[in-house]
Coordinates of C-alpha atoms in Angstrom, one line a residue:
M1 CA 189.9 232.1 94.7
Y2 CA 189.2 235.1 92.2
T3 CA 186.0 236.6 90.5
V4 CA 185.1 239.4 87.9
R5 CA 182.5 241.5 88.1
L6 CA 180.6 242.4 85.0
L7 CA 177.5 243.1 85.7
G8 CA 177.5 246.9 87.2
P9 CA 180.2 248.8 88.1
P10 CA 182.9 246.3 87.0
A11 CA 185.2 245.0 89.9
I12 CA 188.3 241.9 90.4
E13 CA 187.6 240.3 93.7
L14 CA 189.7 237.8 95.2
D15 CA 189.0 235.8 97.7
G16 CA 186.2 237.6 98.4
Q17 CA 187.7 241.3 98.5
P18 CA 188.1 244.3 96.6
T19 CA 191.8 243.7 94.8
R20 CA 193.8 244.9 91.9
S21 CA 191.6 246.6 88.3
P22 CA 193.0 246.8 85.2
R23 CA 194.0 250.9 84.5
G24 CA 191.8 252.4 81.6
R25 CA 187.9 251.6 80.0
K26 CA 189.7 250.0 77.5
A27 CA 191.2 247.6 79.8
W28 CA 188.2 246.7 80.5
A29 CA 186.3 246.8 77.7
L30 CA 188.5 244.5 76.0
L31 CA 188.3 241.9 78.7
S32 CA 184.6 240.9 78.7
Y33 CA 184.8 241.2 73.9
L34 CA 186.9 238.2 74.6
L35 CA 185.2 236.7 77.7
L36 CA 182.1 237.1 75.9
A37 CA 183.1 236.3 71.7
E38 CA 181.4 233.6 69.6
R39 CA 184.6 233.1 68.9
P40 CA 188.1 233.8 69.1
P41 CA 189.0 237.1 67.0
S42 CA 191.6 238.1 65.3
R43 CA 195.1 240.9 66.5
R44 CA 193.8 242.8 63.8
H45 CA 190.5 242.9 64.7
V46 CA 190.8 243.6 68.3
A47 CA 193.3 246.4 67.6
E48 CA 191.7 248.2 65.0
L49 CA 188.2 247.8 67.4
L50 CA 190.2 249.5 70.7
F51 CA 193.0 251.0 69.2
A52 CA 192.8 252.9 65.8
D53 CA 193.5 256.5 67.5
A54 CA 197.1 255.2 68.9
D55 CA 200.5 255.0 67.3
D56 CA 200.8 251.1 67.7
P57 CA 197.4 249.4 67.8
L58 CA 199.1 245.8 68.2
G59 CA 201.7 247.0 70.5
A60 CA 198.4 249.1 73.2
L61 CA 196.7 245.6 72.4
R62 CA 200.2 243.4 73.8
W63 CA 200.2 245.7 76.1
T64 CA 196.7 245.8 77.2
L65 CA 196.9 242.1 76.9
A66 CA 199.6 241.8 79.7
E67 CA 197.6 244.3 82.6
L68 CA 195.0 242.0 82.5
R69 CA 197.1 239.0 82.8
R70 CA 198.7 240.8 85.6
V71 CA 196.1 241.3 87.9
L72 CA 194.5 238.3 86.7
G73 CA 196.7 236.4 88.8
G74 CA 197.5 233.8 85.4
T75 CA 194.2 232.7 85.9
V76 CA 192.8 233.4 81.9
T77 CA 195.8 233.7 79.5
F78 CA 195.1 235.3 76.1
V79 CA 197.5 233.3 73.3
G80 CA 197.7 232.9 69.5
D81 CA 196.4 234.3 66.9
P82 CA 193.2 235.0 66.9
V83 CA 193.2 235.3 70.3
T84 CA 191.8 232.9 72.5
T85 CA 191.1 233.1 75.5
A86 CA 190.9 230.7 78.6
V87 CA 189.7 230.5 81.8
G88 CA 191.6 229.0 84.6
D89 CA 189.7 227.1 88.1
G90 CA 191.5 229.5 90.0
I91 CA 188.6 232.8 88.5
A92 CA 184.6 232.5 88.4
V93 CA 183.0 235.8 86.1
D94 CA 179.5 236.4 86.6
V95 CA 178.0 236.2 83.4
H96 CA 179.6 233.1 82.3
G97 CA 176.9 231.2 85.3
L98 CA 174.0 232.6 83.7
A99 CA 175.0 230.4 81.1
D100 CA 173.9 227.6 82.9
P101 CA 171.0 226.2 83.4
D102 CA 171.4 223.8 85.9
G103 CA 173.6 226.0 87.5
D104 CA 173.1 227.5 91.5
P105 CA 170.5 229.5 90.9
A106 CA 170.7 231.8 94.1
P107 CA 174.1 234.0 93.5
L108 CA 171.1 235.4 89.9
L109 CA 169.4 238.0 93.1
A110 CA 172.2 239.1 93.8
L111 CA 173.5 240.7 90.7
D112 CA 173.0 243.7 90.1
G113 CA 173.1 246.1 87.2
E114 CA 174.3 246.7 83.1
L115 CA 177.3 245.2 81.3
L116 CA 180.2 247.2 81.8
E117 CA 178.2 250.3 83.8
G118 CA 179.6 253.1 83.6
V119 CA 182.1 252.6 80.6
S120 CA 182.1 254.3 77.3
L121 CA 184.1 255.0 75.3
P122 CA 182.0 256.9 72.2
A123 CA 186.1 257.6 69.9
C124 CA 185.3 253.5 68.7
L125 CA 181.8 254.0 67.3
E126 CA 181.4 250.0 66.3
F127 CA 182.9 248.3 70.1
E128 CA 179.5 250.6 71.2
S129 CA 177.4 248.9 68.6
W130 CA 179.0 245.5 70.3
L131 CA 178.3 246.6 73.4
L132 CA 174.7 247.9 72.8
V133 CA 174.3 244.4 71.7
A134 CA 176.2 242.8 74.8
R135 CA 174.5 244.5 77.1
H136 CA 170.9 243.6 76.3
R137 CA 171.8 239.8 75.4
V138 CA 173.6 239.2 78.9
S139 CA 170.4 241.4 80.7
A140 CA 167.9 238.8 78.7
T141 CA 169.8 235.7 79.3
L142 CA 169.4 236.7 83.7
E143 CA 165.9 237.5 83.1
A144 CA 165.5 234.6 81.6
R145 CA 166.7 232.4 84.6
L146 CA 165.3 234.4 86.6
R147 CA 161.8 233.1 85.4
Q148 CA 162.7 229.4 84.2
T149 CA 164.2 229.4 88.4
A150 CA 160.3 230.9 89.3
V151 CA 158.6 228.3 87.5
A152 CA 160.1 225.6 88.3
L153 CA 159.7 226.2 92.1
L154 CA 157.0 227.0 91.2
A155 CA 155.3 224.2 89.9
S156 CA 157.6 222.1 92.5
G157 CA 155.4 223.3 95.3
A158 CA 158.0 225.9 96.6
A159 CA 156.5 229.5 95.3
S160 CA 157.5 231.1 98.4
E161 CA 161.3 230.3 97.2
A162 CA 159.6 230.9 94.1
V163 CA 158.5 234.6 94.1
G164 CA 161.6 236.2 94.6
Y165 CA 163.2 234.9 91.1
A166 CA 160.5 236.1 90.1
A167 CA 160.7 240.0 91.8
R168 CA 163.8 239.4 90.5
A169 CA 163.1 238.8 86.6
V170 CA 160.3 242.0 87.1
A171 CA 162.7 244.7 88.1
R172 CA 164.4 243.5 85.6
N173 CA 162.3 244.0 83.2
P174 CA 159.1 245.4 83.9
L175 CA 157.6 246.9 80.5
E176 CA 157.3 243.0 80.6
E177 CA 153.7 241.5 81.6
G178 CA 154.7 237.5 81.5
N179 CA 156.7 238.9 84.7
H180 CA 154.0 240.6 86.0
E181 CA 151.9 238.0 85.8
L182 CA 153.7 235.1 86.9
L183 CA 155.0 236.6 90.0
V184 CA 151.5 237.0 90.3
R185 CA 150.6 233.9 90.2
S186 CA 154.0 233.0 92.7
L187 CA 152.2 235.6 95.1
A188 CA 148.8 234.1 94.8
V189 CA 150.3 229.8 95.2
A190 CA 152.3 230.9 98.8
G191 CA 149.1 232.3 99.6
D192 CA 149.6 236.6 99.4
R193 CA 146.3 236.9 97.8
A194 CA 146.2 241.0 98.5
A195 CA 150.0 240.8 97.6
A196 CA 148.8 238.7 94.2
L197 CA 146.3 241.4 93.6
R198 CA 148.8 244.5 94.9
Q199 CA 150.2 243.7 92.2
I200 CA 148.2 242.9 89.2
A201 CA 147.2 246.5 89.9
V202 CA 150.9 247.7 89.4
G203 CA 151.0 245.5 86.5
E204 CA 148.9 247.2 85.2
D205 CA 148.9 251.1 85.3
L206 CA 153.1 250.3 84.2
L207 CA 151.8 248.5 81.1
R208 CA 149.3 251.6 80.4
R209 CA 150.9 254.1 81.4
E210 CA 154.1 252.9 79.7
L211 CA 152.5 251.0 76.8
G212 CA 149.9 252.8 76.2
H213 CA 147.8 249.8 76.3
E214 CA 145.4 247.6 78.8
A215 CA 147.1 244.2 80.4
S216 CA 145.5 240.9 79.0
A217 CA 142.7 239.0 81.8
A218 CA 146.1 236.1 81.9
L219 CA 147.5 239.1 84.1
R220 CA 143.7 239.5 85.6
E221 CA 143.1 235.7 86.3
A222 CA 146.9 235.5 87.5
A223 CA 145.6 235.3 91.4
N224 CA 143.3 231.9 90.7
V225 CA 145.7 229.3 92.2
G226 CA 146.8 226.3 90.5
P227 CA 145.6 224.8 87.3
E228 CA 142.6 223.1 88.7
S229 CA 141.2 226.6 89.6
A230 CA 138.7 226.6 86.9
M231 CA 136.9 223.5 87.8
V232 CA 133.4 221.8 88.3
T233 CA 132.9 219.5 91.0
P234 CA 134.8 216.0 89.0
L235 CA 133.7 213.3 88.4
S236 CA 134.9 210.0 89.8
G237 CA 137.7 207.0 89.7
R238 CA 140.8 206.5 87.6
A239 CA 139.3 206.2 83.8
A240 CA 137.1 209.1 84.3
A241 CA 140.4 211.0 84.2
L242 CA 140.6 209.5 81.0
S243 CA 137.9 210.2 79.7
Q244 CA 137.9 213.5 80.4
M245 CA 141.8 214.0 78.9
E246 CA 140.6 211.9 75.3
A247 CA 137.5 215.0 75.1
G248 CA 139.3 217.6 76.2
R249 CA 142.0 216.5 73.2
A250 CA 139.7 216.4 70.9
A251 CA 137.6 219.1 71.9
I252 CA 140.3 221.6 71.2
A253 CA 141.5 219.7 68.2
A254 CA 137.7 220.8 67.1
G255 CA 138.2 224.5 68.4
A256 CA 136.2 223.6 71.6
V257 CA 139.6 225.4 73.1
D258 CA 137.0 226.9 76.9
A259 CA 135.1 222.8 77.2
G260 CA 138.6 221.5 76.3
L261 CA 140.6 223.0 79.0
Q262 CA 137.4 222.7 81.4
C263 CA 137.7 218.9 80.6
L264 CA 141.6 218.6 81.0
R265 CA 141.5 220.8 84.0
R266 CA 138.6 218.4 85.3
A267 CA 141.4 215.2 83.3
V268 CA 144.1 216.6 86.0
T269 CA 142.2 216.7 89.4
E270 CA 140.6 213.4 89.1
A271 CA 143.4 211.6 88.4
S272 CA 145.7 213.1 91.7
R273 CA 142.6 212.6 93.5
A274 CA 143.3 209.0 92.6
G275 CA 145.8 209.1 93.4
D276 CA 147.1 208.3 89.4
G277 CA 150.3 210.0 88.8
A278 CA 151.6 208.3 86.0
V279 CA 147.5 209.7 84.1
Q280 CA 147.6 213.1 86.2
G281 CA 150.8 213.8 84.1
R282 CA 149.9 213.1 81.2
A283 CA 146.8 215.9 82.4
L284 CA 149.6 218.3 83.2
C285 CA 150.9 217.7 80.1
A286 CA 147.9 217.8 77.5
L287 CA 146.2 221.2 79.9
G288 CA 149.9 222.9 79.6
G289 CA 150.5 221.9 75.7
A290 CA 146.5 223.3 75.5
L291 CA 147.7 226.7 77.1
V292 CA 150.5 227.0 75.5
H293 CA 148.5 226.6 71.3
A294 CA 145.2 226.5 71.6
V295 CA 145.7 230.2 73.4
R296 CA 146.5 233.7 73.5
G297 CA 148.3 234.8 76.4
R298 CA 148.4 232.2 79.0
D299 CA 151.9 230.6 77.5
N300 CA 153.3 231.1 81.6
E301 CA 150.5 229.4 83.6
G302 CA 151.2 227.0 80.7
A303 CA 155.1 226.6 81.8
V304 CA 154.6 225.6 85.6
V305 CA 151.6 223.1 84.3
L306 CA 154.2 221.1 82.4
E307 CA 157.4 221.7 84.7
E308 CA 154.8 219.8 87.4
A309 CA 153.8 217.4 84.0
I310 CA 157.6 216.6 84.5
H311 CA 157.7 216.2 87.9
L312 CA 155.3 213.7 87.9
A313 CA 156.1 211.6 84.8
G314 CA 160.0 211.5 86.1
R315 CA 158.5 209.7 89.2
A316 CA 156.2 207.1 87.5
G317 CA 158.9 206.5 84.4
D318 CA 156.8 207.7 82.0
R319 CA 159.5 208.7 79.5
A320 CA 157.1 210.1 76.6
T321 CA 155.7 212.3 78.8
A322 CA 158.9 213.8 79.9
V323 CA 160.1 214.5 76.1
T324 CA 156.6 216.1 74.6
A325 CA 156.6 218.5 78.3
H326 CA 160.9 219.2 77.4
R327 CA 160.4 220.8 74.2
L328 CA 156.3 222.5 75.0
L329 CA 158.4 224.2 77.3
G330 CA 161.9 224.8 74.9
F331 CA 159.0 225.9 72.0
V332 CA 157.6 228.3 74.8
E333 CA 161.0 229.2 74.9
V334 CA 161.6 229.3 71.4
Q335 CA 158.8 231.9 70.8
A336 CA 159.7 234.3 73.9
G337 CA 163.6 234.2 72.4
R338 CA 165.0 232.7 75.1
R339 CA 167.5 230.9 72.8
G340 CA 170.0 229.7 75.7
T341 CA 167.2 228.2 78.3
A342 CA 165.2 226.5 75.3
E343 CA 168.1 224.2 73.7
A344 CA 168.6 223.7 77.7
W345 CA 165.3 222.3 77.1
L346 CA 165.5 220.5 73.7
A347 CA 168.8 219.4 74.9
K348 CA 166.7 216.8 77.4
A349 CA 164.2 216.4 75.0
V350 CA 167.0 215.3 72.9
A351 CA 168.2 212.9 75.6
L352 CA 164.9 210.7 76.5
A353 CA 163.4 211.0 73.3
E354 CA 163.6 207.2 70.7
T355 CA 160.7 207.6 68.5
D356 CA 161.0 209.6 64.9
A357 CA 158.0 211.0 65.6
E358 CA 159.5 212.3 68.9
L359 CA 162.5 213.5 67.0
A360 CA 161.1 214.4 64.3
A361 CA 159.0 217.4 66.5
I362 CA 162.3 218.3 68.7
L363 CA 164.3 218.8 66.2
G364 CA 161.6 221.2 64.5
V365 CA 161.5 223.0 67.9
R366 CA 165.5 223.4 67.7
G367 CA 165.9 224.4 63.8
M368 CA 163.7 227.7 65.0
N369 CA 165.3 228.5 67.0
A370 CA 168.9 227.8 65.7
S371 CA 166.8 229.8 62.3
D372 CA 165.2 233.1 64.7
G373 CA 168.8 233.0 65.8
A374 CA 170.6 232.9 62.7
D375 CA 172.4 229.4 62.9
Y376 CA 171.4 229.0 59.2
P377 CA 173.4 225.9 58.7
T378 CA 172.3 224.1 62.3
A379 CA 168.5 225.0 61.2
L380 CA 169.1 223.9 57.9
A381 CA 170.3 220.0 58.4
A382 CA 168.2 220.1 61.9
L383 CA 164.3 221.0 59.9
D384 CA 165.6 218.9 56.5
E385 CA 166.7 215.9 59.1
S386 CA 162.5 217.0 61.2
V387 CA 160.5 216.7 57.4
E388 CA 162.5 213.2 56.9
R389 CA 162.2 211.3 60.5
A390 CA 158.4 213.3 60.3
A391 CA 157.7 211.2 56.6
S392 CA 159.1 208.3 57.7
G393 CA 156.3 208.4 61.6
G394 CA 153.7 209.2 59.3
D395 CA 153.4 212.5 60.8
A396 CA 152.2 214.8 57.7
R397 CA 151.3 217.6 60.5
Q398 CA 154.6 217.9 61.6
Q399 CA 156.6 217.3 58.0
A400 CA 154.2 220.2 57.2
W401 CA 155.2 222.0 60.3
S402 CA 158.4 222.0 60.0
L403 CA 158.5 222.4 56.2
S404 CA 157.2 225.9 56.7
I405 CA 160.0 227.2 59.4
L406 CA 162.6 226.2 55.9
A407 CA 161.5 227.3 53.6
R408 CA 161.6 230.5 55.6
A409 CA 164.7 230.0 56.5
H410 CA 165.5 229.8 53.0
L411 CA 163.4 232.7 51.9
L412 CA 165.6 235.0 54.9
R413 CA 168.5 233.9 52.6
G414 CA 167.1 234.5 49.0
E415 CA 166.9 230.8 48.1
R416 CA 163.6 231.2 46.4
S417 CA 163.7 228.4 44.2
Q418 CA 164.5 226.2 47.6
A419 CA 161.8 227.7 49.3
T420 CA 159.1 227.2 46.7
A421 CA 159.5 223.9 47.2
A422 CA 159.5 223.1 50.7
L423 CA 156.4 225.9 50.3
D424 CA 154.4 224.0 48.2
M425 CA 155.1 220.4 50.2
S426 CA 154.2 221.7 53.1
L427 CA 150.5 224.2 51.9
A428 CA 149.6 220.7 50.3
L429 CA 150.4 218.6 53.8
V430 CA 148.0 221.5 55.0
Q431 CA 145.5 221.1 52.8
E432 CA 145.4 217.1 53.2
Q433 CA 145.0 217.5 56.9
R434 CA 142.0 220.7 56.6
W435 CA 144.5 221.7 59.0
M436 CA 143.7 225.6 58.5
A437 CA 144.0 227.1 61.3
F438 CA 148.0 226.9 60.3
L439 CA 147.2 228.0 57.2
P440 CA 148.1 231.3 57.1
W441 CA 151.6 230.8 57.8
P442 CA 152.3 229.5 55.1
Q443 CA 150.4 231.3 52.8
T444 CA 152.1 234.3 54.1
L445 CA 154.9 232.8 53.1
R446 CA 153.6 232.5 50.0
A447 CA 152.7 235.3 49.5
E448 CA 156.3 236.7 50.3
L449 CA 158.2 235.3 48.1
E450 CA 155.0 235.7 45.3
L451 CA 155.8 240.0 45.7
S452 CA 159.9 240.2 45.4
A453 CA 158.9 238.0 42.6
G454 CA 156.9 241.0 41.3
D455 CA 153.4 239.3 41.4
T456 CA 151.3 242.1 44.1
D457 CA 148.3 240.9 42.0
T458 CA 148.6 237.1 42.7
A459 CA 150.3 237.9 46.2
A460 CA 147.1 240.2 47.1
D461 CA 145.1 237.2 46.5
T462 CA 146.9 235.6 49.0
L463 CA 147.7 237.8 51.5
E464 CA 144.2 238.1 51.5
R465 CA 143.2 234.9 51.7
A466 CA 146.4 234.5 54.6
W467 CA 144.2 237.9 57.2
T468 CA 140.8 237.2 56.5
L469 CA 141.8 232.8 57.9
A470 CA 144.3 234.2 60.3
L471 CA 141.0 236.6 61.6
Q472 CA 139.0 233.7 62.6
V473 CA 141.5 231.2 63.6
E474 CA 141.8 234.6 65.9
D475 CA 146.0 233.6 65.5
P476 CA 147.4 237.6 66.9
C477 CA 151.1 236.1 65.0
W478 CA 149.6 235.2 61.7
E479 CA 147.6 238.2 62.1
G480 CA 150.4 240.0 62.9
M481 CA 152.4 238.5 59.3
A482 CA 149.1 238.3 57.5
A483 CA 149.4 241.9 58.1
R484 CA 153.1 243.3 56.9
G485 CA 152.8 242.0 53.9
I486 CA 149.8 243.7 52.6
G487 CA 151.6 247.1 54.2
R488 CA 154.7 246.4 52.0
L489 CA 151.6 245.9 48.9
H490 CA 150.5 248.6 49.2
A491 CA 153.8 250.4 49.4
M492 CA 155.6 248.3 45.9
R493 CA 152.1 250.1 45.1
G494 CA 153.3 253.5 45.7
D495 CA 150.2 253.3 48.4
R496 CA 151.8 255.4 51.3
A497 CA 148.8 256.4 53.4
G498 CA 147.8 252.3 53.1
A499 CA 150.9 250.8 53.6
E500 CA 151.1 252.5 56.6
R501 CA 148.5 251.5 58.4
W502 CA 148.5 247.8 57.5
L503 CA 151.5 247.9 58.8
G504 CA 150.8 250.0 62.3
E505 CA 147.6 247.0 63.1
A506 CA 150.4 244.1 61.7
R507 CA 152.6 246.0 65.1
R508 CA 149.6 246.0 67.1
R509 CA 148.7 242.9 65.7
C510 CA 151.3 240.3 66.8
S511 CA 153.0 242.8 70.6
G512 CA 149.3 242.4 72.4
M513 CA 150.1 239.3 73.9
P514 CA 152.7 239.0 76.2
D515 CA 153.3 235.6 75.3
R516 CA 154.4 237.2 71.0
Y517 CA 156.5 235.6 69.2
Q518 CA 158.4 238.0 68.8
W519 CA 161.2 237.2 65.6
V520 CA 157.8 237.7 64.0
H521 CA 157.7 240.7 65.8
G522 CA 160.9 242.4 64.4
Y523 CA 160.0 241.0 61.2
V524 CA 157.3 243.5 61.0
L525 CA 158.9 246.5 62.5
D526 CA 161.5 245.1 60.4
G527 CA 159.1 245.8 57.6
A528 CA 157.6 248.6 58.7
A529 CA 161.2 250.1 59.2
T530 CA 162.2 249.8 54.7
T531 CA 158.6 251.4 54.4
A532 CA 159.1 254.3 56.0
I533 CA 162.9 254.7 54.7
E534 CA 161.5 254.5 51.0
H535 CA 158.9 256.6 52.4
G536 CA 161.3 258.9 54.2
D537 CA 160.0 259.5 57.0
R538 CA 162.7 259.8 59.2
E539 CA 161.3 260.4 62.7
W540 CA 159.4 256.7 62.1
A541 CA 161.8 255.8 61.1
E542 CA 163.6 256.4 63.9
A543 CA 161.1 255.0 66.5
L544 CA 160.6 251.9 64.6
V545 CA 164.7 251.6 64.5
G546 CA 165.3 252.1 68.0
S547 CA 162.8 249.4 68.8
L548 CA 163.7 247.3 66.6
A549 CA 167.4 247.0 67.5
S550 CA 166.3 247.2 71.3
L551 CA 164.0 243.8 70.4
A552 CA 166.3 242.1 68.6
A553 CA 170.0 242.7 70.6
R554 CA 167.3 241.8 73.7
C555 CA 166.5 238.5 71.7
E556 CA 169.2 237.5 70.0
L557 CA 167.4 237.8 66.8
R558 CA 171.6 238.0 65.2
E559 CA 170.2 239.2 62.1
L560 CA 167.8 242.1 62.3
V561 CA 170.3 243.4 64.5
V562 CA 172.5 244.0 62.3
R563 CA 169.2 244.8 59.5
A564 CA 168.6 247.5 62.4
H565 CA 172.0 248.5 62.0
L566 CA 171.9 249.1 58.5
H567 CA 168.2 251.4 58.5
R568 CA 170.4 253.4 61.0
Y569 CA 173.2 254.3 57.8
R570 CA 170.1 254.2 55.4
L571 CA 169.5 256.4 58.3
G572 CA 172.7 258.7 57.7
D573 CA 174.5 257.2 61.0
A574 CA 177.7 256.5 58.4
S575 CA 179.2 254.5 61.5
A576 CA 176.7 251.8 61.6
L577 CA 177.4 250.2 57.9
G578 CA 181.1 249.0 60.3
A579 CA 179.1 247.8 63.4
A580 CA 177.2 246.1 60.9
R581 CA 179.5 244.2 59.4
L582 CA 181.2 243.1 62.6
L583 CA 178.2 242.2 64.1
A584 CA 177.3 239.9 60.8
S585 CA 180.7 238.0 61.4
G586 CA 179.8 234.5 61.6
I587 CA 176.3 234.9 59.9
D588 CA 176.2 232.2 57.2
N589 CA 173.1 234.1 54.6
P590 CA 174.9 234.4 50.5
A591 CA 171.4 238.1 50.8
L592 CA 173.0 239.1 54.6
A593 CA 176.8 239.3 53.0
A594 CA 174.4 241.5 49.4
M595 CA 173.5 243.5 51.7
L596 CA 176.2 244.8 53.4

């Protein structure tokens, strides 16, 4: 059995022992590129990417492919033009194992290092750009699998086992507060409160030193064990659990979040004491949904609660609760930019769903995930179907939500008329439903359309209303989007100081919580970088572009990766345009194509 190790220093093993590796860095580069390519590349493209300096680039490619076949014993084939890569049964590739959310997680603990560690091809600048993005993407995928495994173990009662996976997630990305919180929670549930408190201190010091901000309350409170830790003495009986659950939902819908959470925690405890697994699962799902949607900084706690809800719903045969919990976990992963694990949760939700209302909600999140990742054909199809099913099922709020995400996709594609039509419908439904907590989002998208049309006066009024309401509902995403719009408005009016002040505020608002929506964070960075370049502030622009490139690559925000390279080109990096075109391959966006 051959094993190809691309994480860390690349190597090939045969039956667990090192064996002959391909000669030269370009052979490893070619192997990695072909194994990780989203679609088969043409021979000419690969030859120009890696062997442009050879007398016969296509001949050099043929020789290197033959070398790879020899060292891999024929277990991998490379045929045709474009080059189709087929991995046989007699070989395992370490990075391929990361893509299976249901695979054995144990090997994850042994994976370390970055993709093709130590391999560099400074003469092949477009390949270097691809490799940088691929390294971020692979690292993020591994981190997501480690987190997913830790959450699942924690929810199933295996907290001691969860500790190892959570610790590896911290090691992979120590600047992600959510990883520290997950480790603290795992240690606390495992009974090692002293270690949990030490980890809180480590996380707080690290975030303060490296990022310049204080940790959120969620990190400090993660040492309090279990979803029932904040409960008061419960009432008694199944009826009391159901009553508390309904009261909690109503309180949260009315904006009384703390009181609602207390009621839902009571419902969980009372259902547990009554031995009613079905009601407990429903209460956990309601609590998890509230932690995800109504409370900032609590997605990690919400994920653990939702995993437990899935276990209980499965035992009780409660399909509807399982569907909702899977969808909510998918939503958490979408916001965090973990596309693969998001799609895995959503696929499970689709397999269980039966009603239009359930499918409308799932397809809305799936469309959001695809749009964030610049897969616009998939996004538009999913969102159109979501809108239709929501209308059929009479769910006006879901219809408004999906229409707003659909409008954003059209806006990004430069399809202003279609974006306007979707936004008009979304805003009408939001007003009809008096859904004020959601209103700032479609309002900021409307302002984007007004700015693109040059109507700065109307945009200013729209953005002021969106900003004011976003502050009232205390939603960092809405605040960040509105502040970004106001910053771009100031830039269009020639107010440099105002633009920089508001764009700085946008960055602070949208990135201040550990469970931030990463697409909004990236979109704000892109807007700030555009403004910095327009104003000729090179130092500020380079810092913003660096942050954008790293975030976008890690979270698979493909279009923002391309835009980061376009910013670099505008800053004088002549090779960045070719890299942008390479990375934009397969993105169906007329507006982006025009930029390129």
